Coordinates of C-alpha atoms in Angstrom, one line a residue:
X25 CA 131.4 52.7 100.6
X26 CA 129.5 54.8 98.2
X27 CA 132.0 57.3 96.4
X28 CA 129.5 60.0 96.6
X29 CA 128.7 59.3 100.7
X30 CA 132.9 58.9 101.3
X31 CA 133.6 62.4 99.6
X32 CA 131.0 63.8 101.5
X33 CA 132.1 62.1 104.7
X34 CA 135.7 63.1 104.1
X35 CA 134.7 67.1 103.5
X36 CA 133.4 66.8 106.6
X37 CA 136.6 66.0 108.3
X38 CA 138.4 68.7 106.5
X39 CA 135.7 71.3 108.1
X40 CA 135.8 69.9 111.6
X41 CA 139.4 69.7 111.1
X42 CA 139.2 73.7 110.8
X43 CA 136.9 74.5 113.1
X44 CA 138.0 72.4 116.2
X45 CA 142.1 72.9 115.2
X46 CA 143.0 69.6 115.6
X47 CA 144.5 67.1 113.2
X48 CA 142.6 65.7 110.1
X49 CA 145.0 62.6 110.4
X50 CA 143.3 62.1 114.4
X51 CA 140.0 62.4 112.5
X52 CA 141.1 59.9 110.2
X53 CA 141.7 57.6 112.7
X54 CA 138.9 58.0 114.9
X55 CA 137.0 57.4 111.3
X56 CA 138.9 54.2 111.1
X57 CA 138.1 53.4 114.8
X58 CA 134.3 54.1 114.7
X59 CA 133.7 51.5 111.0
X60 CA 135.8 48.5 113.1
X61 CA 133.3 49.0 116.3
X62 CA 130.4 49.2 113.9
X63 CA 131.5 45.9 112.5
X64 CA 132.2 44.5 115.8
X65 CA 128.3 45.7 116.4
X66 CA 127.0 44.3 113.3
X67 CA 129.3 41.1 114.1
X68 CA 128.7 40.5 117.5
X69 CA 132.3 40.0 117.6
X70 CA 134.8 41.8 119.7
X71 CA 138.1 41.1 117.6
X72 CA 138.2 42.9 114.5
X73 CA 141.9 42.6 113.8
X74 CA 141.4 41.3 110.4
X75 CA 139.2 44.5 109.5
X76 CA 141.1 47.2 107.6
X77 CA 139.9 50.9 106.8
X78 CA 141.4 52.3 103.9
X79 CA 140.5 56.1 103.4
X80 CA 142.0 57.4 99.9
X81 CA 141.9 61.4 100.2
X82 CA 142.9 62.1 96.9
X83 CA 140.5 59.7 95.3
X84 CA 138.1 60.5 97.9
X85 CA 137.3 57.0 98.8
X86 CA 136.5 54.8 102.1
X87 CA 136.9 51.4 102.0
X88 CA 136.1 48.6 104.8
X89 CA 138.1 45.6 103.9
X90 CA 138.3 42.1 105.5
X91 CA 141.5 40.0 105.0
X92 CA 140.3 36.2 104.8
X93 CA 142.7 32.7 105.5
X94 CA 141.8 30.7 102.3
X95 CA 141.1 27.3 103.7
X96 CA 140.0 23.8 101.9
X97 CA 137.0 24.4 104.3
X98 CA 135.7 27.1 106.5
X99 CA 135.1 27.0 110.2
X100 CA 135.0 30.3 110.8
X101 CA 133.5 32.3 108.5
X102 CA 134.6 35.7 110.2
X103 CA 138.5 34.6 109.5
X104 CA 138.4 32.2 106.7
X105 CA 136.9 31.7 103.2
X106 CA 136.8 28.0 101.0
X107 CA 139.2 28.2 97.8
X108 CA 136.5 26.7 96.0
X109 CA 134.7 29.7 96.6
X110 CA 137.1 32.4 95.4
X111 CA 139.1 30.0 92.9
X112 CA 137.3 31.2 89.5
X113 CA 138.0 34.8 90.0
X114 CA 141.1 34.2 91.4
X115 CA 142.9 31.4 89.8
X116 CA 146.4 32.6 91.7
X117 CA 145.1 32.1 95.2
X118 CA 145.9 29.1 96.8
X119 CA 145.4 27.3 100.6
X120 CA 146.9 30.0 103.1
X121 CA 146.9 32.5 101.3
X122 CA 144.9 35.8 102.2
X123 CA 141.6 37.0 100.6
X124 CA 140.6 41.0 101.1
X125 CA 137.2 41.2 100.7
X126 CA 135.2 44.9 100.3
X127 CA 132.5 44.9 103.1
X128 CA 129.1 47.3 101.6
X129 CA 128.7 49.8 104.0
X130 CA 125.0 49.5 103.6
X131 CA 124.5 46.0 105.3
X132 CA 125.6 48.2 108.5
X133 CA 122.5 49.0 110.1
X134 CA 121.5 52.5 111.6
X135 CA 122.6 51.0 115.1
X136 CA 125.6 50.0 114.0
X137 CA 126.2 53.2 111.8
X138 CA 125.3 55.1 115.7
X139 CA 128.3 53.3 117.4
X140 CA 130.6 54.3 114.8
X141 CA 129.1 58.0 115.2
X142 CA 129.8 58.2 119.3
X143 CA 133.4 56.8 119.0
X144 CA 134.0 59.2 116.0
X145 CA 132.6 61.9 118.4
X146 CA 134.2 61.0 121.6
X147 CA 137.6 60.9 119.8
X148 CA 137.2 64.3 118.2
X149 CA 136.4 65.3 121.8
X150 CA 139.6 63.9 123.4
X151 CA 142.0 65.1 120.5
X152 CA 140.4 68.9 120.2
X153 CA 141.0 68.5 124.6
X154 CA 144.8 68.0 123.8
X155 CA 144.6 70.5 121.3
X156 CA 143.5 73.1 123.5
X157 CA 145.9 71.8 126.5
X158 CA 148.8 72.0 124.1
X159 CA 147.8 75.8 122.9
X160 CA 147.1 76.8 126.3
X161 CA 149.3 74.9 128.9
X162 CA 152.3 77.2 128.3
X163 CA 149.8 80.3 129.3
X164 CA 149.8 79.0 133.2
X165 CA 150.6 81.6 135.6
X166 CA 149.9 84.2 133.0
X167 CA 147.2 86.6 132.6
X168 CA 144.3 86.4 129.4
X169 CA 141.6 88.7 128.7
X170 CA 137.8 86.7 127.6
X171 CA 134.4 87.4 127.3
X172 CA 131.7 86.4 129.8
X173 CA 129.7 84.0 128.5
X174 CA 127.5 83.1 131.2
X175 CA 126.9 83.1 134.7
X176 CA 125.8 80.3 137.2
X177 CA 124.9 80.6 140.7
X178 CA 128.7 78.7 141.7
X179 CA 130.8 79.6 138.6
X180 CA 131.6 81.7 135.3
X181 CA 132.5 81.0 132.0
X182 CA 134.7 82.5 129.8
X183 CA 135.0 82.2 126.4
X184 CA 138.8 83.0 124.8
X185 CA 138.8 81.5 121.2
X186 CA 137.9 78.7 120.9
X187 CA 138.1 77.4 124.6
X188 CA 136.5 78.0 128.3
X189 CA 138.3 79.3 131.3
X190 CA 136.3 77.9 134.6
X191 CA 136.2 80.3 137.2
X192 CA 134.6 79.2 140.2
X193 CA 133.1 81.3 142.9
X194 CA 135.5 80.9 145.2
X195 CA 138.5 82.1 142.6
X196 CA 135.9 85.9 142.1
X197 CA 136.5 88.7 143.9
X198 CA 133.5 88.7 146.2
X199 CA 132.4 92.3 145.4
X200 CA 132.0 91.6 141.9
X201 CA 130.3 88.4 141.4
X202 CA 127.5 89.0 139.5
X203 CA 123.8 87.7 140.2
X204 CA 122.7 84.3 138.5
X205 CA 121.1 84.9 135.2
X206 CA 122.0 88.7 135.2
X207 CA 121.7 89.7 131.0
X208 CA 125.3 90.3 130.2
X209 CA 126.3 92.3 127.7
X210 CA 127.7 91.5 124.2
X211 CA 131.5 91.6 124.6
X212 CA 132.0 92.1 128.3
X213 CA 135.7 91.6 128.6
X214 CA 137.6 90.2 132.3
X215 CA 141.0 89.6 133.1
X216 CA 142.0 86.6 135.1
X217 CA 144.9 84.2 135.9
X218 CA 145.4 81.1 134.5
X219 CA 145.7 79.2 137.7
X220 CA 145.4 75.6 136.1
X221 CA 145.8 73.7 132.8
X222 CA 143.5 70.4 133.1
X223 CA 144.3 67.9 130.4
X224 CA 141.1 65.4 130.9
X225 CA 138.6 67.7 132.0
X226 CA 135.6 67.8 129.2
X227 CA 134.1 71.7 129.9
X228 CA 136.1 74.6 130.9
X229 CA 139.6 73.2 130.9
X230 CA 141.2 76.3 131.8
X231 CA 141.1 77.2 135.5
X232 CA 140.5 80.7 136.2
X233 CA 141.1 83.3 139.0
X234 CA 140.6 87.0 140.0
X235 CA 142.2 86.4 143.9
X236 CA 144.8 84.8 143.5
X237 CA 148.1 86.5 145.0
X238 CA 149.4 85.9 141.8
X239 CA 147.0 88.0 139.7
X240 CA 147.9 90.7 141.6
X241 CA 151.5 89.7 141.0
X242 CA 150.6 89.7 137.2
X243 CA 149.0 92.7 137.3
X244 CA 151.8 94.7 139.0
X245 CA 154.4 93.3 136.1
X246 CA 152.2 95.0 133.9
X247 CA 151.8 98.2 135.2
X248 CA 155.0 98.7 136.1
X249 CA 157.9 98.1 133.9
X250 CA 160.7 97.9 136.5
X251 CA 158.8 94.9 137.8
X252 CA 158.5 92.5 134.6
X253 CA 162.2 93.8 134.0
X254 CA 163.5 92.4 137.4
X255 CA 164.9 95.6 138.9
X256 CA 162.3 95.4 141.2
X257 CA 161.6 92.3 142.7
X258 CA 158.1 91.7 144.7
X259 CA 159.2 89.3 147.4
X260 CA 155.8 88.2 149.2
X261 CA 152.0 89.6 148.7
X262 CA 149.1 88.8 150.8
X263 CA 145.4 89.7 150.0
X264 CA 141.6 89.8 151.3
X265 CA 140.6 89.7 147.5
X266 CA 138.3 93.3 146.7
X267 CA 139.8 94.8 150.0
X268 CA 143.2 95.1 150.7
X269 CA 146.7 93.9 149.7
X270 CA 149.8 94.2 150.8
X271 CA 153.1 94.0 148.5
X272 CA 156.5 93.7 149.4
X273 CA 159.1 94.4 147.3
X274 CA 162.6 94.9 146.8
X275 CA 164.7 97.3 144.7
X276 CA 167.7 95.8 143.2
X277 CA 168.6 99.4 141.8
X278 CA 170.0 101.7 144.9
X279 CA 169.2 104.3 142.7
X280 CA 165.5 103.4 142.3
X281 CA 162.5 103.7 144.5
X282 CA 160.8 100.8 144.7
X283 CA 157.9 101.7 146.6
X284 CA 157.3 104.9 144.7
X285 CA 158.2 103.4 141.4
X286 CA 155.0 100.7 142.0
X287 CA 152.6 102.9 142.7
X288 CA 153.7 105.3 140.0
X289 CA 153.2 109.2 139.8
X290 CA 150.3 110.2 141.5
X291 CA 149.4 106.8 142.6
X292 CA 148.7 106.4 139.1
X293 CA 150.0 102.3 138.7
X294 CA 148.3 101.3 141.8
X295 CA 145.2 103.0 141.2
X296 CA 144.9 101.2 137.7
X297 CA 145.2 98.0 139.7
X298 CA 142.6 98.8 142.4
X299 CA 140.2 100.0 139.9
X300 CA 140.8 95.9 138.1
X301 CA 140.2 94.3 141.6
X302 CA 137.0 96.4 142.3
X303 CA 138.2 98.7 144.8
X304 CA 141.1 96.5 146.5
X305 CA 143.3 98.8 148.1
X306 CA 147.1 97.8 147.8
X307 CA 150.3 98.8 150.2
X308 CA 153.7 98.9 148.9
X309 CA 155.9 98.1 151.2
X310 CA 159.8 97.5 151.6
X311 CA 160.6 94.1 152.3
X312 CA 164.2 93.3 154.8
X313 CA 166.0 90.6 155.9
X314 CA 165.6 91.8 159.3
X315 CA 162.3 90.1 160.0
X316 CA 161.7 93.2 162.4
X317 CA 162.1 95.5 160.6
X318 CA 160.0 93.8 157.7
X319 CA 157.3 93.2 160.5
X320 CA 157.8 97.3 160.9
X321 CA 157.4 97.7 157.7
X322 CA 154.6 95.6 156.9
X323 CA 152.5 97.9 159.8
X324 CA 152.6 101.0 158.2
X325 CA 151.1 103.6 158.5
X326 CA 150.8 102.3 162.4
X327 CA 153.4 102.8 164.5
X328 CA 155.6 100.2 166.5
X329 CA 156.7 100.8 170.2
X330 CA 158.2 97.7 171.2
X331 CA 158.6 94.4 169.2
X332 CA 159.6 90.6 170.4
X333 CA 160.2 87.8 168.4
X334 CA 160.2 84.1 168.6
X335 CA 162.4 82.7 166.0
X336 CA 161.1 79.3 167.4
X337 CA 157.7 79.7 167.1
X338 CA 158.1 82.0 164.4
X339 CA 155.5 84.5 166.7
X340 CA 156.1 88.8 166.6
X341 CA 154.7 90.8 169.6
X342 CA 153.9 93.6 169.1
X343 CA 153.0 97.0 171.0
X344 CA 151.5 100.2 169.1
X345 CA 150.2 103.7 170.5
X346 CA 147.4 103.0 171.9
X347 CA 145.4 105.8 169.6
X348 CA 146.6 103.4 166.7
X349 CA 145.6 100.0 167.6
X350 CA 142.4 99.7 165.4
X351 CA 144.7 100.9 162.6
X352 CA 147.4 98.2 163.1
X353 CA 144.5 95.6 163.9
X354 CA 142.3 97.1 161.1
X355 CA 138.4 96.1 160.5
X356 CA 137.7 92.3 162.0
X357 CA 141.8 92.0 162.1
X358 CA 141.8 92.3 158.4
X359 CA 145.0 94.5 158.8
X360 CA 146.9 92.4 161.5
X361 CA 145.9 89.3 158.8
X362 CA 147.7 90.8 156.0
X363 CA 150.7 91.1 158.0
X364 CA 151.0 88.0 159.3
X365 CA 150.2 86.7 155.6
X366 CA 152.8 88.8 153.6
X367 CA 155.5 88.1 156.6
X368 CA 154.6 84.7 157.3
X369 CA 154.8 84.8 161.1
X370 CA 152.3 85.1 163.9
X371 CA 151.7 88.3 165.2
X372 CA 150.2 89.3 168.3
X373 CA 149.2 93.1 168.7
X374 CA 148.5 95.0 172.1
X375 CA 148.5 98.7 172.7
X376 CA 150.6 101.1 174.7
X377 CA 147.9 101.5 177.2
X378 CA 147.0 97.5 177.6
X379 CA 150.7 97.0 178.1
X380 CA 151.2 99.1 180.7
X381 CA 148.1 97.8 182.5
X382 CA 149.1 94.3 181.8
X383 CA 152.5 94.8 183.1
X384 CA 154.4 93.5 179.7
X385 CA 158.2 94.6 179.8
X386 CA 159.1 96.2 176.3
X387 CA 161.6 98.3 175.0
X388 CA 161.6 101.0 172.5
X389 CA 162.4 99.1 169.5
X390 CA 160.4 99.6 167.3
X391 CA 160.1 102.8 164.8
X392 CA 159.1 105.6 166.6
X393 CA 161.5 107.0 169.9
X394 CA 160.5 107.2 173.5
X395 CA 161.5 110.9 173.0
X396 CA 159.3 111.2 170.4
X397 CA 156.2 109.6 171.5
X398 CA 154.6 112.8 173.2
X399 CA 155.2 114.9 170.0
X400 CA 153.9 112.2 167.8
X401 CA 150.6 111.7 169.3
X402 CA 150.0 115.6 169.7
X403 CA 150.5 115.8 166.3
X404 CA 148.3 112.4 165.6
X405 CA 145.1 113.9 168.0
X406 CA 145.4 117.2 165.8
X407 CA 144.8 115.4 162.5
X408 CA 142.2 113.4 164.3
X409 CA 140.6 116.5 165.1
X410 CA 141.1 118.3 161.6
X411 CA 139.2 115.3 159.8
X412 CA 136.8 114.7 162.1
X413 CA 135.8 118.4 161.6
X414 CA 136.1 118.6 158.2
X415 CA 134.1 115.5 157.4

């Protein structure tokens, strides 16, 4: 090949070396690959074992050879070459011997030259693929920070380095997804957790999410120290992604407050978190071994009367004050969802009132006393009545 044309060539694998981060000596290779199948091409032959590429860096030179069998006479003039034909230049040679002979790169013609090109071009594409794998696969289950680069009707992209996280419609918070073909501006930065690595995939190989529980999980080890330190450990989370969540935790410190230290002073940590998930509102709460009183404590703020359990069927019934059963049910049962989901059992709700009328046997169990009851809805109906005026 011309020495002008194989520097030139070889430059370019030095820049696309840079710029796609991926080994010069892959490059190489694929180089090597693409000249055999443009021979095979030119040839109309699919074994080119006896084609050789040489690629001299520091001379800058690319050379396609063909090793020959010297025969007394040639059948196949692909594999062999006549002594009589070589013997004058090269008096040493002799029958069985082997003949390298320089193929001109210009009897290639622009078809074959536009083989070699695509296999050059898909093997850049499958090494700078395990390139970005490799930099990125130990970032799974993590959180990174890109740029939107655009917006489809069923997915986003976003661009970190040199790479594309995927992030479907389904993995976007709901509230946030923004319109197709909406200008975005320059810079528009997102978090999002890395919820898959994929090796083969050609566009977008990083998967992407904004609801999954454990972006939220992420999120609260960054906000709060005792978290990504382990003296607090969150147990079990649950969400309706840009709504609510609920986060159970466990202090491994007797001397710490897990629930207060999550949502920090003020509300502070939490805040920072609802204000990432567009408005999602998130409950702390303590999480037991008692599956009771975890079910108890995954109601709060309602109340619990009575509460049955079937270890069995793994199913909680449950009965509230009556004046508290849309709060322990919540809007379209989101609430009584994120019970069940952070508690992993079944639960079945009914109020004082429906109880009673239904003739279901309970027993005070639950958090608040019989004795207690009368005083605890006076006081509930006041604050009713307090906010209801003041709104």
């Amino acid at each position: 090949m011309d020495k002008e044309i194989s520097q030139i060539i070889l430059n370019a694998i030095n820049e696309i070396a840079e710029e796609k981060q991926i080994a010069k000596e892959d490059i190489i290779e694929a180089l090597k690959e693409g000249l055999k199948k443009a021979y095979e091409y030119q040839s109309h032959r699919d074994d080119s074992t006896n084609i050789r590429i040489e690629i001299d860096q520091n001379k800058g030179t690319i050379k396609i050879l063909k090793d020959l069998i010297v025969v007394p006479k040639v059948e196949d003039p692909e594999l062999e070459i006549a002594l009589s034909t070589i013997k004058t230049k090269n008096p040493g040679l002799t029958i069985g011997d082997t003949y390298t002979q320089i193929i001109p790169s210009d009897q290639f013609s622009r078809l074959s030259i536009f083989k070699a090109i695509q296999v050059v071009k898909q093997s850049i594409r499958e090494a700078e693929k395990t390139s970005i794998y490799d930099e990125f696969i130990d970032k799974k289950d993590h959180i990174l920070i890109g740029t939107i680069e655009s917006v489809e009707e069923t997915y986003m992209l976003i661009k970190i380095g040199r790479a594309y996280a995927f992030l479907p419609k389904q993995n976007q918070i709901p509230s946030e997804i923004l319109p197709k073909n909406k200008p975005i501006a320059n810079n528009t930065y997102i978090k999002f957790y890395v919820e898959n690595i994929i090796k083969n995939k050609n566009y977008g190989q990083i998967l992407a999410s904004r609801t999954h529980v454990n972006f939220l999980r992420c999120l609260l080890e960054l906000e709060v120290p005792e978290i990504a330190q382990g003296v607090i450990e969150v147990k079990d989370i649950a969400r309706i992604p840009g709504i609510r969540a609920k986060v159970a935790i466990v202090s491994h410190d007797p001397s710490i407050d897990g629930i207060g230290a999550c949502i920090g002073p003020k509300g502070e940590r939490t805040k920072l978190i609802t204000q990432e998930l567009s408005g999602e509102k998130i409950d702390i709460i303590a999480w037991n071994p008692n599956i009771k009183e975890y079910i108890i404590n995954a109601l709060t703020p309602a109340k619990v009367i009575s509460i049955d359990i079937n270890e069995e069927e793994k199913q909680a019934n449950i009965i509230v004050p009556t004046e508290q059963l849309s709060l322990a049910i919540g809007k379209n049962g989101m609430a009584a969802k994120l019970v069940a989901g952070v508690t992993h059992w079944n639960i079945n709700i009914t109020s004082l009132e429906q109880a009673k009328e239904n003739n279901i046997k309970f027993t005070w169990n639950g958090n608040i006393k019989e004795s207690e009851y009368e005083k605890f809805i006076s006081e509930l109906l006041k604050k009713t009545q307090w906010k209801n005026k003041n709104q």
